[in-house]
Structures are given as structure tokens and as C-alpha cells.
PDB file of C-alpha atoms in Angstrom:
ATOM      1  CA  MET A   1      -0.096   0.111   0.317  1.00 46.00           C
ATOM      2  CA  ILE A   2       2.864   2.388   0.744  1.00 47.00           C
ATOM      3  CA  GLU A   3       4.136   3.767  -2.333  1.00 57.00           C
ATOM      4  CA  SER A   4       6.840   6.270  -1.094  1.00 60.00           C
ATOM      5  CA  SER A   5       8.379   7.439   2.060  1.00 69.00           C
ATOM      6  CA  LYS A   6       8.888  10.539   0.666  1.00 76.00           C
ATOM      7  CA  VAL A   7       7.945  13.926   1.661  1.00 78.00           C
ATOM      8  CA  GLU A   8       5.928  15.766  -1.217  1.00 78.00           C
ATOM      9  CA  ILE A   9       5.810  19.315  -2.181  1.00 76.00           C
ATOM     10  CA  SER A  10       4.082  21.030  -4.627  1.00 76.00           C
ATOM     11  CA  ARG A  11       5.763  24.243  -6.046  1.00 71.00           C
ATOM     12  CA  ASP A  12       5.897  26.539  -8.760  1.00 72.00           C
ATOM     13  CA  SER A  13       8.981  25.097 -10.131  1.00 72.00           C
ATOM     14  CA  PRO A  14      10.985  22.306 -12.293  1.00 75.00           C
ATOM     15  CA  THR A  15       9.850  18.734 -10.637  1.00 78.00           C
ATOM     16  CA  ARG A  16      12.379  17.827  -8.809  1.00 81.00           C
ATOM     17  CA  ASN A  17      13.394  14.116  -6.798  1.00 83.00           C
ATOM     18  CA  TYR A  18      15.741  14.241  -4.032  1.00 81.00           C
ATOM     19  CA  ASP A  19      16.498  10.673  -1.791  1.00 78.00           C
ATOM     20  CA  ASP A  20      13.712  12.138   0.765  1.00 83.00           C
ATOM     21  CA  VAL A  21      11.660  14.775  -1.087  1.00 83.00           C
ATOM     22  CA  LEU A  22       9.788  14.888  -4.055  1.00 80.00           C
ATOM     23  CA  MET A  23       8.717  18.261  -5.246  1.00 77.00           C
ATOM     24  CA  TYR A  24       6.088  18.526  -8.081  1.00 76.00           C
ATOM     25  CA  SER A  25       5.947  21.671 -10.384  1.00 75.00           C
ATOM     26  CA  ARG A  26       2.341  22.733  -9.611  1.00 79.00           C
ATOM     27  CA  ARG A  27       0.828  26.497  -9.414  1.00 80.00           C
ATOM     28  CA  LEU A  28      -1.104  26.497  -6.006  1.00 83.00           C
ATOM     29  CA  PRO A  29      -3.687  29.521  -5.961  1.00 88.00           C
ATOM     30  CA  PRO A  30      -4.159  30.743  -2.436  1.00 88.00           C
ATOM     31  CA  GLU A  31      -7.390  29.350  -1.934  1.00 91.00           C
ATOM     32  CA  GLU A  32      -5.756  25.648  -2.075  1.00 89.00           C
ATOM     33  CA  ILE A  33      -3.745  26.309   0.599  1.00 88.00           C
ATOM     34  CA  SER A  34      -4.637  25.354   4.313  1.00 90.00           C
ATOM     35  CA  SER A  35      -2.766  27.298   7.209  1.00 84.00           C
ATOM     36  CA  GLU A  36      -4.262  25.432  10.143  1.00 81.00           C
ATOM     37  CA  PHE A  37      -1.256  23.572  10.873  1.00 80.00           C
ATOM     38  CA  ALA A  38       1.981  24.808  12.142  1.00 82.00           C
ATOM     39  CA  TYR A  39       3.518  25.134   8.270  1.00 83.00           C
ATOM     40  CA  PRO A  40       0.864  25.501   4.903  1.00 86.00           C
ATOM     41  CA  VAL A  41      -0.367  22.574   3.332  1.00 87.00           C
ATOM     42  CA  THR A  42      -2.641  22.000   0.531  1.00 90.00           C
ATOM     43  CA  THR A  43      -6.421  21.853   1.337  1.00 95.00           C
ATOM     44  CA  LEU A  44      -8.161  18.185   1.517  1.00 96.00           C
ATOM     45  CA  PRO A  45      -9.820  18.724  -1.645  1.00 97.00           C
ATOM     46  CA  ARG A  46      -6.452  19.628  -3.604  1.00 94.00           C
ATOM     47  CA  THR A  47      -4.526  16.948  -1.410  1.00 95.00           C
ATOM     48  CA  LEU A  48      -7.262  14.319  -2.636  1.00 97.00           C
ATOM     49  CA  ALA A  49      -7.012  15.486  -6.415  1.00 96.00           C
ATOM     50  CA  ASP A  50      -3.286  15.765  -6.092  1.00 93.00           C
ATOM     51  CA  VAL A  51      -3.203  11.985  -5.032  1.00 95.00           C
ATOM     52  CA  SER A  52      -5.550  10.294  -7.276  1.00 97.00           C
ATOM     53  CA  LEU A  53      -3.331  12.013 -10.279  1.00 94.00           C
ATOM     54  CA  ASP A  54      -0.081  10.703  -8.974  1.00 90.00           C
ATOM     55  CA  ARG A  55      -0.903   7.529  -6.890  1.00 92.00           C
ATOM     56  CA  SER A  56      -2.628   4.118  -7.871  1.00 96.00           C
ATOM     57  CA  LEU A  57      -6.178   3.346  -7.279  1.00 98.00           C
ATOM     58  CA  GLU A  58      -5.003   1.205  -4.169  1.00 97.00           C
ATOM     59  CA  VAL A  59      -4.020   4.220  -2.625  1.00 96.00           C
ATOM     60  CA  SER A  60      -5.825   6.796  -3.745  1.00 98.00           C
ATOM     61  CA  VAL A  61      -9.581   4.963  -3.427  1.00 98.00           C
ATOM     62  CA  PRO A  62      -9.257   4.465   0.175  1.00 98.00           C
ATOM     63  CA  LEU A  63      -8.641   8.314   1.051  1.00 98.00           C
ATOM     64  CA  ILE A  64     -11.186   9.627  -1.117  1.00 98.00           C
ATOM     65  CA  SER A  65     -13.824   7.228   0.358  1.00 98.00           C
ATOM     66  CA  GLN A  66     -12.461   8.018   4.055  1.00 98.00           C
ATOM     67  CA  ALA A  67     -12.898  11.846   3.388  1.00 98.00           C
ATOM     68  CA  LEU A  68     -16.655  11.039   1.819  1.00 98.00           C
ATOM     69  CA  ARG A  69     -17.409   9.165   4.480  1.00 98.00           C
ATOM     70  CA  ALA A  70     -16.223  11.635   7.182  1.00 97.00           C
ATOM     71  CA  GLY A  71     -18.243  14.567   5.216  1.00 97.00           C
ATOM     72  CA  LYS A  72     -15.256  16.461   4.608  1.00 97.00           C
ATOM     73  CA  VAL A  73     -15.816  16.805   0.992  1.00 97.00           C
ATOM     74  CA  ASP A  74     -18.110  15.470  -2.213  1.00 97.00           C
ATOM     75  CA  ARG A  75     -17.131  14.547  -5.324  1.00 97.00           C
ATOM     76  CA  SER A  76     -17.355  17.392  -7.181  1.00 97.00           C
ATOM     77  CA  ASP A  77     -14.864  19.109  -4.913  1.00 97.00           C
ATOM     78  CA  ILE A  78     -11.998  16.704  -6.283  1.00 98.00           C
ATOM     79  CA  THR A  79     -13.399  16.303 -10.068  1.00 97.00           C
ATOM     80  CA  GLU A  80     -13.413  20.267 -10.610  1.00 96.00           C
ATOM     81  CA  ARG A  81      -9.482  20.222 -10.145  1.00 95.00           C
ATOM     82  CA  LEU A  82      -8.872  17.382 -12.596  1.00 96.00           C
ATOM     83  CA  VAL A  83      -8.569  20.014 -15.399  1.00 90.00           C
ATOM     84  CA  LYS A  84      -8.434  18.352 -18.770  1.00 92.00           C
ATOM     85  CA  GLY A  85      -5.184  17.610 -19.949  1.00 88.00           C
ATOM     86  CA  LYS A  86      -3.765  16.916 -16.668  1.00 85.00           C
ATOM     87  CA  ARG A  87      -1.380  13.564 -16.184  1.00 88.00           C
ATOM     88  CA  GLY A  88      -3.243  11.234 -14.676  1.00 93.00           C
ATOM     89  CA  ARG A  89      -6.588  12.283 -15.055  1.00 97.00           C
ATOM     90  CA  ARG A  90      -8.149   9.182 -16.722  1.00 97.00           C
ATOM     91  CA  ARG A  91      -6.771   7.429 -13.563  1.00 97.00           C
ATOM     92  CA  ALA A  92      -7.645  10.037 -11.067  1.00 98.00           C
ATOM     93  CA  LEU A  93     -11.385  10.155 -12.233  1.00 98.00           C
ATOM     94  CA  LEU A  94     -11.519   6.465 -12.053  1.00 98.00           C
ATOM     95  CA  ALA A  95     -10.445   6.886  -8.747  1.00 98.00           C
ATOM     96  CA  VAL A  96     -13.265   9.292  -7.731  1.00 98.00           C
ATOM     97  CA  GLU A  97     -15.649   6.949  -9.687  1.00 98.00           C
ATOM     98  CA  LEU A  98     -14.796   3.855  -7.366  1.00 98.00           C
ATOM     99  CA  SER A  99     -14.631   5.557  -4.025  1.00 98.00           C
ATOM    100  CA  SER A 100     -17.511   5.224  -1.728  1.00 98.00           C
ATOM    101  CA  ALA A 101     -18.725   6.718   1.408  1.00 98.00           C
ATOM    102  CA  GLU A 102     -20.194   3.129   2.289  1.00 97.00           C
ATOM    103  CA  TYR A 103     -16.832   1.590   2.651  1.00 97.00           C
ATOM    104  CA  GLU A 104     -16.334   1.268   6.145  1.00 93.00           C
ATOM    105  CA  SER A 105     -12.558   0.584   6.323  1.00 93.00           C
ATOM    106  CA  PRO A 106      -9.517   1.157   4.014  1.00 95.00           C
ATOM    107  CA  ALA A 107      -9.233  -2.889   3.200  1.00 95.00           C
ATOM    108  CA  GLU A 108     -13.175  -2.715   2.146  1.00 97.00           C
ATOM    109  CA  ALA A 109     -11.975   0.276  -0.229  1.00 97.00           C
ATOM    110  CA  VAL A 110      -8.992  -1.744  -1.673  1.00 97.00           C
ATOM    111  CA  CYS A 111     -11.169  -4.652  -2.399  1.00 98.00           C
ATOM    112  CA  ALA A 112     -13.681  -2.194  -4.278  1.00 98.00           C
ATOM    113  CA  VAL A 113     -10.672  -1.474  -6.624  1.00 98.00           C
ATOM    114  CA  LYS A 114      -9.496  -5.326  -6.893  1.00 98.00           C
ATOM    115  CA  PHE A 115     -13.087  -6.152  -8.258  1.00 98.00           C
ATOM    116  CA  HIS A 116     -12.701  -3.275 -10.888  1.00 98.00           C
ATOM    117  CA  ARG A 117      -9.193  -4.652 -11.737  1.00 98.00           C
ATOM    118  CA  PHE A 118     -10.581  -8.262 -11.794  1.00 98.00           C
ATOM    119  CA  GLY A 119     -13.672  -7.386 -14.012  1.00 98.00           C
ATOM    120  CA  ILE A 120     -16.020  -8.377 -11.079  1.00 98.00           C
ATOM    121  CA  THR A 121     -19.044  -6.294 -11.199  1.00 97.00           C
ATOM    122  CA  GLY A 122     -22.392  -5.889  -9.380  1.00 97.00           C
ATOM    123  CA  MET A 123     -20.911  -6.223  -5.832  1.00 98.00           C
ATOM    124  CA  VAL A 124     -23.103  -3.830  -3.883  1.00 98.00           C
ATOM    125  CA  PRO A 125     -21.252  -2.564  -0.307  1.00 98.00           C
ATOM    126  CA  GLN A 126     -22.862  -2.697   2.917  1.00 97.00           C
ATOM    127  CA  VAL A 127     -25.868  -4.923   1.920  1.00 95.00           C
ATOM    128  CA  GLU A 128     -28.446  -5.874   4.739  1.00 95.00           C
ATOM    129  CA  THR A 129     -29.282  -9.787   4.341  1.00 93.00           C
ATOM    130  CA  PHE A 130     -32.088 -11.921   5.107  1.00 90.00           C
ATOM    131  CA  THR A 131     -33.777 -15.005   4.772  1.00 84.00           C
ATOM    132  CA  GLU A 132     -36.498 -16.399   2.350  1.00 83.00           C
ATOM    133  CA  SER A 133     -38.530 -16.233   5.563  1.00 88.00           C
ATOM    134  CA  GLY A 134     -37.590 -12.491   6.811  1.00 89.00           C
ATOM    135  CA  ARG A 135     -35.055 -13.374   9.005  1.00 90.00           C
ATOM    136  CA  PHE A 136     -32.403 -11.002   9.468  1.00 92.00           C
ATOM    137  CA  ILE A 137     -28.971 -12.245   9.014  1.00 92.00           C
ATOM    138  CA  GLY A 138     -26.387  -9.652   9.030  1.00 89.00           C
ATOM    139  CA  ARG A 139     -25.087  -6.826   7.048  1.00 92.00           C
ATOM    140  CA  ASN A 140     -22.214  -7.845   4.306  1.00 95.00           C
ATOM    141  CA  ASP A 141     -19.562  -5.845   3.304  1.00 96.00           C
ATOM    142  CA  PHE A 142     -20.066  -6.793  -0.476  1.00 98.00           C
ATOM    143  CA  ARG A 143     -22.908  -8.688  -1.948  1.00 97.00           C
ATOM    144  CA  HIS A 144     -23.490  -9.536  -5.480  1.00 97.00           C
ATOM    145  CA  LYS A 145     -27.001  -7.469  -6.910  1.00 96.00           C
ATOM    146  CA  CYS A 146     -27.709 -10.851  -8.374  1.00 95.00           C
ATOM    147  CA  ALA A 147     -26.035 -13.915  -7.489  1.00 96.00           C
ATOM    148  CA  ALA A 148     -26.004 -15.417  -4.080  1.00 94.00           C
ATOM    149  CA  VAL A 149     -22.867 -14.191  -3.386  1.00 97.00           C
ATOM    150  CA  ALA A 150     -20.742 -12.204  -0.605  1.00 97.00           C
ATOM    151  CA  VAL A 151     -17.765 -11.251   0.303  1.00 97.00           C
ATOM    152  CA  GLU A 152     -16.453 -10.061   3.829  1.00 95.00           C
ATOM    153  CA  VAL A 153     -13.268  -8.121   4.345  1.00 95.00           C
ATOM    154  CA  HIS A 154     -11.774  -8.636   7.876  1.00 89.00           C
ATOM    155  CA  GLY A 155      -9.323  -6.766   9.426  1.00 73.00           C
ATOM    156  CA  VAL A 156      -8.026  -6.567  13.065  1.00 65.00           C
ATOM    157  CA  GLY A 157     -10.280  -3.525  14.003  1.00 64.00           C
ATOM    158  CA  LYS A 158     -12.999  -5.472  12.777  1.00 69.00           C
ATOM    159  CA  PHE A 159     -12.592  -7.799  16.122  1.00 63.00           C
ATOM    160  CA  TYR A 160     -10.441  -6.190  18.409  1.00 59.00           C
ATOM    161  CA  LEU A 161     -12.302  -2.721  18.187  1.00 63.00           C
ATOM    162  CA  SER A 162     -15.610  -4.197  18.809  1.00 66.00           C
ATOM    163  CA  PRO A 163     -17.510  -2.805  22.285  1.00 72.00           C
ATOM    164  CA  ASP A 164     -18.159  -6.460  22.513  1.00 69.00           C
ATOM    165  CA  GLY A 165     -14.668  -7.589  22.689  1.00 72.00           C
ATOM    166  CA  PRO A 166     -12.635  -9.924  20.009  1.00 72.00           C
ATOM    167  CA  ASP A 167     -14.417 -13.136  21.357  1.00 74.00           C
ATOM    168  CA  GLU A 168     -17.856 -12.035  20.922  1.00 78.00           C
ATOM    169  CA  ALA A 169     -17.175 -10.325  17.716  1.00 73.00           C
ATOM    170  CA  SER A 170     -15.578 -13.424  16.273  1.00 78.00           C
ATOM    171  CA  LYS A 171     -18.740 -15.757  17.616  1.00 84.00           C
ATOM    172  CA  THR A 172     -21.070 -13.315  15.799  1.00 80.00           C
ATOM    173  CA  SER A 173     -19.035 -13.536  12.636  1.00 81.00           C
ATOM    174  CA  HIS A 174     -18.855 -17.068  12.587  1.00 85.00           C
ATOM    175  CA  GLN A 175     -22.610 -17.568  13.191  1.00 88.00           C
ATOM    176  CA  ARG A 176     -23.363 -15.071  10.006  1.00 87.00           C
ATOM    177  CA  ASN A 177     -21.414 -16.647   7.704  1.00 88.00           C
ATOM    178  CA  MET A 178     -22.934 -20.064   8.915  1.00 93.00           C
ATOM    179  CA  ASP A 179     -26.365 -18.293   8.576  1.00 91.00           C
ATOM    180  CA  LEU A 180     -25.057 -17.493   4.869  1.00 93.00           C
ATOM    181  CA  LEU A 181     -24.179 -20.388   3.892  1.00 92.00           C
ATOM    182  CA  ASN A 182     -27.670 -22.097   5.323  1.00 92.00           C
ATOM    183  CA  ALA A 183     -29.398 -19.854   3.348  1.00 92.00           C
ATOM    184  CA  GLY A 184     -27.566 -20.669   0.058  1.00 92.00           C
ATOM    185  CA  PHE A 185     -24.683 -17.942  -0.182  1.00 94.00           C
ATOM    186  CA  THR A 186     -21.515 -18.840  -1.052  1.00 96.00           C
ATOM    187  CA  VAL A 187     -19.119 -16.649   1.210  1.00 96.00           C
ATOM    188  CA  PHE A 188     -15.388 -15.146   0.647  1.00 97.00           C
ATOM    189  CA  ASN A 189     -14.180 -14.410   4.188  1.00 95.00           C
ATOM    190  CA  LEU A 190     -10.871 -12.131   3.295  1.00 96.00           C
ATOM    191  CA  SER A 191      -8.054 -11.077   5.043  1.00 94.00           C
ATOM    192  CA  PHE A 192      -6.185  -8.019   4.216  1.00 93.00           C
ATOM    193  CA  GLY A 193      -3.406 -10.214   2.439  1.00 95.00           C
ATOM    194  CA  ASP A 194      -6.116 -11.754   0.329  1.00 97.00           C
ATOM    195  CA  LEU A 195      -6.408  -8.591  -1.291  1.00 97.00           C
ATOM    196  CA  PHE A 196      -3.165  -9.224  -2.794  1.00 96.00           C
ATOM    197  CA  ARG A 197      -3.878 -12.641  -3.886  1.00 97.00           C
ATOM    198  CA  PRO A 198      -4.948 -12.687  -7.612  1.00 97.00           C
ATOM    199  CA  ARG A 199      -6.358 -16.320  -7.222  1.00 98.00           C
ATOM    200  CA  ILE A 200      -9.057 -14.919  -4.951  1.00 98.00           C
ATOM    201  CA  PHE A 201     -10.746 -12.673  -7.024  1.00 98.00           C
ATOM    202  CA  ALA A 202     -10.615 -15.228  -9.817  1.00 98.00           C
ATOM    203  CA  ALA A 203     -12.564 -17.778  -7.318  1.00 98.00           C
ATOM    204  CA  ILE A 204     -15.190 -15.080  -6.555  1.00 98.00           C
ATOM    205  CA  LYS A 205     -15.693 -14.075 -10.302  1.00 98.00           C
ATOM    206  CA  ARG A 206     -16.132 -18.162 -11.245  1.00 98.00           C
ATOM    207  CA  ALA A 207     -18.551 -18.196  -7.891  1.00 98.00           C
ATOM    208  CA  ILE A 208     -20.826 -15.370  -9.448  1.00 98.00           C
ATOM    209  CA  GLU A 209     -20.767 -16.666 -13.218  1.00 96.00           C
ATOM    210  CA  THR A 210     -21.688 -20.251 -11.394  1.00 95.00           C
ATOM    211  CA  ALA A 211     -24.416 -18.805  -9.577  1.00 93.00           C
ATOM    212  CA  ASN A 212     -25.851 -16.788 -12.392  1.00 90.00           C
ATOM    213  CA  GLN A 213     -25.842 -19.646 -14.847  1.00 89.00           C
ATOM    214  CA  ARG A 214     -27.977 -21.638 -12.440  1.00 83.00           C
ATOM    215  CA  LYS A 215     -30.600 -19.056 -12.061  1.00 76.00           C
ATOM    216  CA  THR A 216     -30.875 -19.067 -15.974  1.00 74.00           C
ATOM    217  CA  GLY A 217     -31.058 -22.533 -16.238  1.00 65.00           C
TER     218      GLY A 217
END
């Protein structure tokens, strides 16, 4: 996830790349500079626009999604800064499109990026799932809009930050998983490391295709 440990600076001068500092050649209008810290920094919308231009989707989408979820920006705040002719604009616009306030963790945002990269469509975030009789099973991190396929993304915080404690959170997660399986769902439980294993997403794609084929007979 971390692509660079360098300090990045935007200034109206030629781009320079040093061992510890990367200077971007960018002209900053006064309204895009914030002075709320001890030194001037770019405003949040400008920072997210620059990150989306310069970094991979795996980096930009979690950051944009968190800002959307916190209500600090909206999409237009970012896209209006992605003017035509900027290098990386197409990827940046895609980053904004893939981002969502519905993602509850950076890992879920990365998972959404991987769905895109592996051509997996129709995965809806934060969907409440019920049995055929109407009994509530739980809310899935992702569930396919047509196929009975659910994806859960498990980070350490999902259990250890639970107000009921990690043991109870683990039991609840296990019970929800069993209820989903009994209701006919194919469930994928992903760790953060799984997000970088292509075979996992190939299996998810196959499961969706198989489920859709069964529905169409």
C-alpha cells in the first residue's frame, strides 16, 4: 500500500526528485493552501486530487472514500480540480468513481479496487441480508446484486475494536457466516493479505458466474 516514504512538496518550479523529497511542479492558488497547521499544506480537496493523479487506485480510493464518509468533501470538490490535460486524469476520475462513503474501512475500499481490476461487477457494499422467511442474517461488506455471493473483508480492527470484545465479535462473525451458507450463499472471507492474491478474485468471479448460470437454467 505504501508507495513512497518521501515528503512531497508542490511548488511553482521544475519537478525534482531527491532521496527524501519529491517536488512536484504545480502552481497553487491561495485558496488551495491551508494554514491551520504549523506550516502551509494543500487543502483536503486539492490533496485528494493530487493523490488521485499521482498514486495508484489502491492508495487513492481508500483516502477519498474516508473523506467522503467523514463528510469532509464531495466528489465535485475533487473532480473540479482534475482539469483536462492533467497527466493521470483518467485514472484520477476512475478513483473518484470507485470511491464510496459506504466503505467502512480502507480494506473494503481496496477490495472494491480489486473487483474493478479483475472485472468483477455487481458487488454492492453494506447490504442487509435476510433469509427467504424474512429473518435478518446480517450486513455484508459486499454482496452481489443478483448472485448469492457475499464477500467479507476482515481486518484486525473488525474484532479487536468491537465494543463486545474480540471473542464475541468472532463468534458473531462465525454465526453470520454459517447463516449465510445455510441460506444458500457462497461466502468469501478475506484477510487484508487476500486482497493481493489474484486467485481469490478469480474464485469470486467464477462463483458469481456459476450462480448466475444456475439462475438462468
